[in-house]
Short mmCIF file of C-alpha atoms in Angstrom, two decimals:
data_model
loop_
_atom_site.label_atom_id
_atom_site.label_comp_id
_atom_site.label_asym_id
_atom_site.label_seq_id
_atom_site.Cartn_x
_atom_site.Cartn_y
_atom_site.Cartn_z
CA MET Q 1 0.00 0.00 0.00
CA SER Q 2 1.42 3.40 -0.94
CA ASP Q 3 1.97 6.15 1.62
CA ARG Q 4 -0.62 8.86 1.22
CA PHE Q 5 -0.64 12.08 3.24
CA THR Q 6 3.14 11.97 3.51
CA LEU Q 7 5.06 14.95 4.86
CA ILE Q 8 8.47 13.64 3.75
CA ASN Q 9 9.42 12.41 0.29
CA PRO Q 10 12.24 9.83 0.58
CA SER Q 11 13.29 10.42 -3.05
CA LYS Q 12 14.32 13.97 -2.09
CA SER Q 13 16.38 12.89 0.93
CA PRO Q 14 20.10 13.92 0.73
CA VAL Q 15 21.06 10.46 2.00
CA PHE Q 16 19.49 7.10 1.19
CA TYR Q 17 16.24 7.11 3.14
CA GLY Q 18 16.77 3.51 4.23
CA TYR Q 19 19.22 4.80 6.85
CA VAL Q 20 16.47 7.01 8.29
CA ILE Q 21 14.24 3.92 8.35
CA LEU Q 22 17.04 1.99 10.08
CA LEU Q 23 17.29 4.60 12.84
CA ILE Q 24 13.59 5.21 13.42
CA GLY Q 25 12.76 1.49 13.03
CA THR Q 26 15.33 0.58 15.68
CA ILE Q 27 13.80 3.19 18.00
CA GLY Q 28 10.41 1.69 17.20
CA VAL Q 29 11.53 -1.75 18.42
CA TYR Q 30 13.08 -0.10 21.51
CA CYS Q 31 9.75 1.59 22.27
CA SER Q 32 8.12 -1.86 22.50
CA ILE Q 33 9.92 -2.40 25.85
CA PRO Q 34 6.79 -1.65 27.96
CA GLY Q 35 5.13 -4.64 26.27
CA GLN Q 36 8.15 -6.94 26.59
CA THR Q 37 8.81 -9.27 29.54
CA ILE Q 38 11.84 -7.20 30.50
CA GLY Q 39 9.66 -4.08 30.71
CA VAL Q 40 6.70 -5.66 32.52
CA SER Q 41 8.72 -7.63 35.11
CA VAL Q 42 9.91 -4.46 36.89
CA PHE Q 43 6.28 -3.62 37.73
CA THR Q 44 5.39 -7.07 39.12
CA ASP Q 45 5.86 -6.51 42.87
CA PRO Q 46 4.30 -3.05 43.28
CA VAL Q 47 1.37 -3.76 40.95
CA LYS Q 48 0.43 -7.18 42.36
CA ASP Q 49 0.54 -5.78 45.90
CA ALA Q 50 -1.62 -2.77 44.95
CA LEU Q 51 -4.19 -5.07 43.30
CA GLY Q 52 -4.14 -7.67 46.07
CA LEU Q 53 -2.97 -10.48 43.79
CA SER Q 54 -0.53 -13.23 44.70
CA ARG Q 55 2.60 -13.73 42.62
CA THR Q 56 1.07 -16.87 41.08
CA GLN Q 57 -2.17 -15.08 40.18
CA PHE Q 58 -0.29 -12.17 38.64
CA SER Q 59 1.99 -14.54 36.68
CA ASN Q 60 -1.01 -16.53 35.42
CA ALA Q 61 -2.74 -13.34 34.25
CA TYR Q 62 0.44 -12.49 32.33
CA MET Q 63 0.62 -16.00 30.86
CA ILE Q 64 -3.03 -16.08 29.72
CA GLY Q 65 -2.80 -12.58 28.22
CA THR Q 66 0.39 -13.53 26.39
CA ILE Q 67 -1.06 -16.80 25.04
CA ALA Q 68 -4.16 -14.95 23.82
CA SER Q 69 -1.98 -12.41 22.01
CA SER Q 70 -0.01 -15.21 20.31
CA LEU Q 71 -3.24 -16.59 18.85
CA VAL Q 72 -4.13 -13.36 17.01
CA ILE Q 73 -0.71 -11.90 16.14
CA GLY Q 74 -0.81 -13.70 12.79
CA ARG Q 75 -3.68 -11.43 11.76
CA ALA Q 76 -1.45 -8.39 12.38
CA GLY Q 77 1.04 -9.86 9.88
CA VAL Q 78 -1.70 -9.86 7.23
CA TRP Q 79 -2.47 -6.22 8.13
CA PHE Q 80 1.21 -5.43 7.58
CA ASP Q 81 1.11 -6.87 4.05
CA THR Q 82 -2.19 -5.11 3.28
CA TYR Q 83 -1.75 -1.67 4.84
CA GLY Q 84 2.04 -1.37 5.22
CA ALA Q 85 4.40 -0.74 8.11
CA ARG Q 86 3.46 2.91 8.54
CA TYR Q 87 -0.17 2.45 9.52
CA VAL Q 88 0.28 -0.86 11.36
CA ALA Q 89 3.15 0.46 13.52
CA PHE Q 90 1.32 3.77 14.10
CA PHE Q 91 -1.79 2.07 15.47
CA ALA Q 92 0.31 -0.44 17.44
CA ALA Q 93 2.14 2.43 19.19
CA LEU Q 94 -1.19 4.15 19.83
CA VAL Q 95 -2.79 1.00 21.30
CA LEU Q 96 0.31 0.37 23.43
CA ALA Q 97 0.13 3.95 24.76
CA ILE Q 98 -3.58 3.60 25.63
CA SER Q 99 -2.87 0.22 27.28
CA LEU Q 100 -0.19 1.81 29.48
CA PHE Q 101 -2.60 4.54 30.62
CA LEU Q 102 -5.20 1.86 31.41
CA CYS Q 103 -2.57 -0.12 33.35
CA SER Q 104 -1.84 2.96 35.46
CA TRP Q 105 -5.56 3.11 36.37
CA SER Q 106 -5.88 -0.67 37.03
CA VAL Q 107 -6.48 -0.24 40.79
CA GLN Q 108 -9.20 2.36 40.20
CA MET Q 109 -10.83 0.14 37.55
CA SER Q 110 -10.70 -2.85 39.88
CA ASP Q 111 -12.26 -0.91 42.77
CA ALA Q 112 -14.97 0.48 40.48
CA VAL Q 113 -15.97 -2.99 39.24
CA LYS Q 114 -15.93 -4.37 42.80
CA ASN Q 115 -18.25 -1.59 43.94
CA LEU Q 116 -20.51 -2.08 40.93
CA LEU Q 117 -20.83 -5.84 41.47
CA GLN Q 118 -20.63 -5.51 45.27
CA LYS Q 119 -18.07 -8.30 45.36
CA ASP Q 120 -14.55 -8.25 46.77
CA THR Q 121 -12.81 -11.05 44.89
CA TRP Q 122 -9.36 -11.54 43.39
CA ALA Q 123 -11.01 -12.59 40.11
CA ILE Q 124 -11.82 -8.96 39.25
CA PRO Q 125 -8.25 -7.53 39.29
CA PHE Q 126 -7.06 -10.82 37.75
CA SER Q 127 -9.46 -10.43 34.80
CA ILE Q 128 -8.54 -6.77 34.35
CA MET Q 129 -4.79 -7.48 34.31
CA THR Q 130 -5.26 -10.46 31.95
CA SER Q 131 -7.01 -8.15 29.46
CA LEU Q 132 -4.39 -5.43 29.86
CA PHE Q 133 -1.53 -7.92 29.44
CA PHE Q 134 -3.17 -9.12 26.23
CA LEU Q 135 -3.13 -5.55 24.88
CA LEU Q 136 0.45 -4.90 26.06
CA ARG Q 137 1.83 -8.10 24.58
CA PHE Q 138 -0.13 -7.88 21.33
CA ALA Q 139 0.67 -4.24 20.60
CA GLY Q 140 4.19 -4.13 22.09
CA GLN Q 141 6.03 -7.42 21.85
CA GLY Q 142 3.93 -8.42 18.84
CA VAL Q 143 2.83 -5.80 16.32
CA LEU Q 144 5.16 -2.85 17.01
CA THR Q 145 8.23 -5.11 17.11
CA MET Q 146 7.26 -7.04 13.97
CA ALA Q 147 6.35 -3.95 11.91
CA SER Q 148 9.48 -2.03 12.94
CA ARG Q 149 11.85 -4.93 12.16
CA ASN Q 150 10.16 -5.72 8.87
CA VAL Q 151 10.21 -2.16 7.54
CA ILE Q 152 14.02 -2.10 8.00
CA MET Q 153 14.41 -5.38 6.13
CA ILE Q 154 12.17 -4.15 3.27
CA TRP Q 155 14.45 -1.13 2.64
CA PHE Q 156 17.59 -3.29 2.40
CA ASP Q 157 18.53 -6.43 0.50
CA LYS Q 158 22.23 -7.14 0.03
CA ASN Q 159 23.13 -5.11 3.13
CA ARG Q 160 20.52 -6.56 5.48
CA GLY Q 161 23.16 -8.18 7.66
CA LYS Q 162 25.19 -5.00 8.07
CA VAL Q 163 22.22 -2.81 9.01
CA ASN Q 164 20.85 -5.53 11.31
CA ALA Q 165 24.23 -5.55 13.09
CA PHE Q 166 23.77 -1.88 13.98
CA SER Q 167 20.16 -2.43 15.05
CA SER Q 168 20.94 -5.56 17.10
CA VAL Q 169 23.80 -3.98 19.04
CA ALA Q 170 21.80 -0.83 19.80
CA LEU Q 171 18.78 -2.84 20.94
CA SER Q 172 20.87 -5.25 23.00
CA PHE Q 173 22.33 -2.45 25.09
CA GLY Q 174 19.00 -0.60 25.13
CA PHE Q 175 16.98 -3.58 26.33
CA SER Q 176 19.54 -4.70 28.92
CA SER Q 177 19.71 -1.23 30.49
CA SER Q 178 15.94 -0.58 30.44
CA PRO Q 179 15.09 -2.27 33.80
CA ILE Q 180 17.53 0.09 35.53
CA TRP Q 181 15.93 3.35 34.39
CA VAL Q 182 12.37 1.99 34.59
CA ASP Q 183 13.00 0.86 38.17
CA ALA Q 184 14.52 4.29 38.98
CA LEU Q 185 11.35 5.94 37.61
CA ILE Q 186 9.15 3.66 39.73
CA GLU Q 187 11.22 4.45 42.84
CA SER Q 188 11.03 8.21 42.26
CA SER Q 189 7.52 8.65 40.84
CA GLY Q 190 5.59 5.46 41.63
CA TRP Q 191 4.43 2.68 39.28
CA GLN Q 192 1.27 4.49 38.15
CA SER Q 193 3.08 7.67 37.06
CA THR Q 194 5.81 5.59 35.40
CA TRP Q 195 3.28 3.78 33.22
CA ARG Q 196 1.80 7.17 32.29
CA TYR Q 197 5.22 8.59 31.39
CA LEU Q 198 5.80 5.58 29.14
CA GLY Q 199 2.35 6.09 27.63
CA PHE Q 200 3.15 9.71 26.75
CA GLY Q 201 6.44 8.51 25.22
CA LEU Q 202 4.53 6.05 23.01
CA LEU Q 203 2.10 8.77 21.92
CA LEU Q 204 5.07 10.85 20.82
CA MET Q 205 6.60 7.83 19.07
CA SER Q 206 3.35 7.21 17.17
CA VAL Q 207 3.68 10.71 15.65
CA PHE Q 208 7.30 9.98 14.59
CA ILE Q 209 6.19 6.66 13.08
CA TYR Q 210 3.45 8.36 11.05
CA ILE Q 211 5.88 10.96 9.75
CA PHE Q 212 9.01 8.88 9.09
CA TYR Q 213 7.96 5.25 8.41
CA LYS Q 214 7.73 4.57 4.66
CA ASN Q 215 6.50 1.23 3.40
CA ARG Q 216 8.64 0.42 0.35
CA PRO Q 217 11.49 2.16 -1.51
CA GLU Q 218 9.94 1.31 -4.90
CA ALA Q 219 6.92 3.51 -4.09
CA TYR Q 220 9.26 6.52 -4.36
CA GLY Q 221 11.29 5.40 -7.37
CA LEU Q 222 14.08 4.06 -5.13
CA LEU Q 223 15.73 0.65 -4.88
CA PRO Q 224 16.76 -1.31 -1.74
CA ASP Q 225 20.23 -0.51 -0.36
CA GLY Q 226 20.19 2.86 -2.14
CA VAL Q 227 21.55 1.48 -5.42
CA LYS Q 228 20.89 3.69 -8.46
CA GLU Q 229 20.21 0.87 -10.88
CA ILE Q 230 20.50 -2.88 -11.07
CA SER Q 231 22.31 -4.89 -13.72
CA ASP Q 232 20.51 -7.14 -16.17
CA ALA Q 233 21.77 -10.20 -14.30
CA GLU Q 234 20.52 -8.87 -10.94
CA GLU Q 235 17.18 -7.94 -12.48
CA LYS Q 236 16.82 -11.46 -13.84
CA ILE Q 237 17.57 -12.91 -10.38
CA ALA Q 238 15.04 -10.54 -8.81
CA LEU Q 239 12.37 -11.50 -11.33
CA ASN Q 240 13.02 -15.21 -10.70
CA ARG Q 241 12.88 -14.80 -6.91
CA LYS Q 242 9.64 -16.38 -5.76
CA GLN Q 243 7.41 -14.37 -3.40
CA PHE Q 244 6.09 -17.07 -1.06
CA THR Q 245 2.67 -16.81 0.56
CA LEU Q 246 2.34 -18.03 4.16
CA VAL Q 247 0.66 -21.23 2.95
CA GLU Q 248 3.56 -21.92 0.56
CA ALA Q 249 6.18 -21.04 3.18
CA LYS Q 250 4.65 -23.50 5.67
CA LYS Q 251 5.16 -26.29 3.12
CA THR Q 252 8.96 -25.81 3.25
CA ARG Q 253 11.12 -27.52 5.86
CA ALA Q 254 13.15 -24.34 6.47
CA PHE Q 255 10.07 -22.53 7.80
CA TRP Q 256 9.57 -25.12 10.54
CA MET Q 257 13.19 -25.80 11.45
CA TYR Q 258 14.15 -22.13 11.73
CA GLY Q 259 10.85 -21.31 13.45
CA LEU Q 260 11.26 -24.13 15.98
CA ILE Q 261 14.84 -23.24 17.01
CA LEU Q 262 13.77 -19.59 17.43
CA ALA Q 263 10.81 -20.76 19.55
CA PHE Q 264 13.10 -23.01 21.60
CA ASN Q 265 15.33 -20.00 22.26
CA SER Q 266 12.31 -18.00 23.48
CA PHE Q 267 11.16 -20.87 25.69
CA PHE Q 268 14.54 -21.67 27.24
CA ILE Q 269 15.72 -18.08 27.77
CA THR Q 270 12.36 -16.91 29.19
CA GLY Q 271 12.08 -19.88 31.56
CA LEU Q 272 15.69 -19.55 32.65
CA THR Q 273 15.42 -15.79 33.19
CA PHE Q 274 12.10 -16.03 35.02
CA HIS Q 275 13.32 -18.69 37.49
CA ILE Q 276 17.06 -17.97 37.49
CA VAL Q 277 17.33 -17.43 41.27
CA SER Q 278 15.30 -20.57 42.04
CA ILE Q 279 17.28 -22.67 39.52
CA PHE Q 280 20.62 -21.67 41.03
CA LYS Q 281 19.32 -21.94 44.60
CA SER Q 282 18.17 -25.52 43.93
CA GLU Q 283 21.80 -26.34 43.07
CA GLY Q 284 23.22 -24.55 46.12
CA PHE Q 285 24.23 -21.22 44.53
CA PRO Q 286 23.47 -17.79 46.05
CA LYS Q 287 21.33 -15.16 44.31
CA GLU Q 288 24.43 -13.14 43.33
CA ASP Q 289 25.82 -16.04 41.28
CA ALA Q 290 22.50 -16.44 39.48
CA ILE Q 291 22.21 -12.80 38.44
CA SER Q 292 25.89 -12.57 37.48
CA ILE Q 293 25.49 -14.81 34.40
CA PHE Q 294 23.56 -12.19 32.40
CA LEU Q 295 26.40 -9.74 31.76
CA PRO Q 296 28.90 -12.26 30.29
CA ALA Q 297 26.10 -13.93 28.34
CA SER Q 298 25.16 -10.52 26.88
CA VAL Q 299 28.79 -9.88 25.88
CA VAL Q 300 28.88 -13.25 24.08
CA ALA Q 301 25.52 -12.55 22.40
CA VAL Q 302 26.43 -9.06 21.20
CA SER Q 303 29.84 -10.22 19.92
CA ILE Q 304 28.31 -13.14 17.99
CA SER Q 305 25.36 -11.17 16.58
CA THR Q 306 27.60 -8.33 15.39
CA LEU Q 307 30.03 -10.63 13.56
CA ALA Q 308 27.32 -12.99 12.31
CA ASN Q 309 25.18 -10.12 11.00
CA PHE Q 310 28.06 -8.68 8.98
CA LEU Q 311 29.00 -12.08 7.56
CA SER Q 312 25.39 -13.07 6.83
CA ASP Q 313 25.45 -11.03 3.62
CA TYR Q 314 28.06 -13.50 2.32
CA LEU Q 315 27.28 -16.81 4.08
CA GLN Q 316 24.47 -19.37 3.95
CA LEU Q 317 22.12 -19.05 6.92
CA ARG Q 318 22.05 -22.83 7.35
CA LEU Q 319 25.48 -22.55 9.01
CA TYR Q 320 23.91 -20.19 11.57
CA LEU Q 321 21.02 -22.60 12.09
CA TYR Q 322 23.46 -25.40 13.02
CA LEU Q 323 25.47 -23.07 15.28
CA MET Q 324 22.32 -21.90 17.06
CA ILE Q 325 21.27 -25.51 17.66
CA LEU Q 326 24.79 -26.19 18.97
CA GLY Q 327 24.38 -23.23 21.34
CA GLY Q 328 21.15 -24.77 22.62
CA ILE Q 329 22.89 -28.12 23.19
CA ILE Q 330 25.76 -26.43 25.07
CA ALA Q 331 23.27 -24.44 27.20
CA SER Q 332 21.25 -27.59 27.98
CA ILE Q 333 24.37 -29.49 29.05
CA GLY Q 334 25.42 -26.55 31.24
CA PHE Q 335 21.92 -26.49 32.70
CA LEU Q 336 22.14 -30.21 33.53
CA TYR Q 337 25.63 -30.02 35.03
CA LEU Q 338 25.24 -26.69 36.81
CA PRO Q 339 26.88 -27.84 40.08
CA THR Q 340 30.08 -28.91 38.27
CA ILE Q 341 32.98 -26.59 37.51
CA ALA Q 342 32.04 -26.47 33.81
CA GLY Q 343 28.30 -25.96 34.35
CA ILE Q 344 28.07 -22.16 34.59
CA PRO Q 345 30.61 -21.43 31.78
CA LEU Q 346 28.73 -23.83 29.47
CA LEU Q 347 25.39 -22.25 30.36
CA ILE Q 348 26.74 -18.75 29.70
CA ALA Q 349 28.35 -19.78 26.40
CA GLY Q 350 25.22 -21.58 25.15
CA PHE Q 351 22.92 -18.80 26.35
CA GLY Q 352 25.06 -16.22 24.53
CA MET Q 353 25.33 -18.28 21.33
CA MET Q 354 21.59 -18.81 21.06
CA SER Q 355 20.80 -15.15 21.76
CA GLY Q 356 23.43 -13.97 19.27
CA PHE Q 357 22.24 -16.11 16.37
CA PHE Q 358 18.58 -15.44 17.27
CA ALA Q 359 19.19 -11.74 16.56
CA VAL Q 360 20.34 -12.68 13.04
CA LEU Q 361 18.01 -15.47 11.99
CA ASN Q 362 14.78 -13.98 13.34
CA THR Q 363 15.27 -10.90 11.17
CA ILE Q 364 17.21 -11.89 8.06
CA ALA Q 365 16.03 -15.43 7.25
CA TRP Q 366 12.42 -14.62 6.32
CA PRO Q 367 12.89 -11.95 3.60
CA ARG Q 368 15.86 -13.89 2.16
CA PHE Q 369 13.98 -17.18 2.00
CA TYR Q 370 10.46 -16.04 1.17
CA GLY Q 371 10.67 -12.55 -0.37
CA ARG Q 372 9.11 -9.28 0.75
CA GLU Q 373 5.59 -9.53 -0.70
CA HIS Q 374 4.05 -11.56 2.16
CA LEU Q 375 6.69 -10.84 4.81
CA GLY Q 376 4.12 -9.66 7.37
CA ALA Q 377 2.02 -12.83 7.27
CA ILE Q 378 5.10 -15.07 7.50
CA THR Q 379 6.83 -13.17 10.32
CA GLY Q 380 3.47 -12.79 12.08
CA LYS Q 381 3.11 -16.57 12.21
CA ILE Q 382 6.68 -16.99 13.45
CA MET Q 383 6.05 -14.29 16.06
CA SER Q 384 3.06 -16.30 17.31
CA PHE Q 385 5.39 -19.28 17.90
CA LEU Q 386 7.83 -17.12 19.86
CA ILE Q 387 5.17 -15.45 22.01
CA LEU Q 388 3.45 -18.76 22.77
CA ALA Q 389 6.77 -20.37 23.76
CA SER Q 390 7.70 -17.47 26.02
CA ALA Q 391 4.22 -17.54 27.61
CA LEU Q 392 4.34 -21.25 28.47
CA ALA Q 393 7.94 -21.34 29.71
CA PRO Q 394 7.58 -19.90 33.25
CA SER Q 395 4.66 -22.20 34.10
CA ILE Q 396 6.30 -25.33 32.63
CA PHE Q 397 9.56 -24.61 34.49
CA SER Q 398 7.57 -24.06 37.70
CA LEU Q 399 5.49 -27.22 37.17
CA CYS Q 400 8.64 -29.29 36.60
CA PHE Q 401 10.20 -28.05 39.86
CA SER Q 402 7.04 -28.46 41.95
CA THR Q 403 6.45 -31.99 40.60
CA PHE Q 404 9.98 -33.40 40.62
CA GLY Q 405 11.76 -31.09 43.06
CA SER Q 406 14.33 -30.29 40.36
CA TYR Q 407 14.62 -28.56 36.99
CA GLU Q 408 16.76 -31.38 35.58
CA LEU Q 409 14.04 -32.91 33.37
CA LEU Q 410 13.89 -29.71 31.30
CA GLY Q 411 17.56 -30.07 30.38
CA TRP Q 412 17.01 -33.62 29.09
CA LEU Q 413 13.85 -32.66 27.20
CA GLY Q 414 15.79 -29.78 25.64
CA LEU Q 415 18.50 -32.16 24.40
CA VAL Q 416 15.89 -34.53 22.92
CA PHE Q 417 14.17 -31.66 21.10
CA LEU Q 418 17.47 -30.26 19.81
CA THR Q 419 18.51 -33.71 18.56
CA PHE Q 420 15.27 -33.79 16.56
CA LEU Q 421 16.15 -30.35 15.12
CA VAL Q 422 19.64 -31.52 14.14
CA VAL Q 423 18.17 -34.37 12.08
CA GLY Q 424 15.32 -32.26 10.67
CA SER Q 425 17.62 -29.40 9.67
CA LEU Q 426 19.80 -31.51 7.38
CA GLN Q 427 17.40 -30.74 4.51
CA ALA Q 428 16.33 -27.25 5.67
CA LYS Q 429 17.65 -25.46 2.58
CA ASN Q 430 16.92 -21.95 1.37
CA PRO Q 431 13.68 -22.40 -0.67
CA GLN Q 432 14.97 -19.87 -3.21
#
């Protein structure tokens, strides 16, 4: 869909407009933090206490809201293909802003419903937070993230890896530092005001999205990467490149193998992060040791994603698929042998490897394999896998520990699943 009512014409930009898209698209992903686990988790204790919910009730509301969002995120991918990144991201930012304002009034809404029904039950704040978490996760982690990543990939082709390196590094540092400043805001202004501040920030971001997001370079007489013209050979390749629909993509093995390893990453990392203190405590480690693994794992992840992004413009992505699976195997072994001297280093190395290659494959694989025409529908479906996996992880980890008194079974199940992926990925070739 072409951009009507545009205030800026990319064809008149003094620099290739794709670099503007790269900057504003990266900021767009960063602004999804209030809808990401890392952004919501900081609010858990003050909000659950204010609403009178237990930790389990609050966590279950988050899980149900997240699962519900995963079931409808695929529709947002179709909207992306139909209406373009500009409108989809604009409304996602707007909905996320409204959701944050509603979250800040959750206690007042809960009290109002209790008075109306003349019932004082935990089910009322639980239902309200489940609905609000659905909106946060759908608009933030889902639609705004997907649309902002995709619009960057649409403006680049041969240089996707290089621009994704910049975006990945910026977002890695941005996401990892966000709990610090969000927590500082909560301490100084309270959780309700903090959610409102974030809401005003999203309203401002929605204006920037409307002004600066542009759907496709071709709509303005431009070509991806800022090239002036393409050779006859490149034009022939472009014409022969198949534009897969979601139905066609799902018939290829690559779609499932890449999607499943990305989902495994979301499941394992979310479960590990959510229960990190309990996991280490069960093996006799103090809280400090548990928290200390994140910094070195982040260094490994950023180093790998930067190098792998740059090289991805020249290498087959199947190599990255195998290396990401290897990272999962290393992390699972470290998880199983945590009490041994090699346990923590293996867990950190595997954690970092998976996170590093996730940043590459989750962004670059889909336009390279399936084209740009139906990118929204395809990435929307993959996003539903990732959100569902991240939603189920905390509860499955908790269930495993409460049933068996240990998290060990998850390590073995992880190795079995990864072995299946190793075998299945042998024929997971680029469909192009």
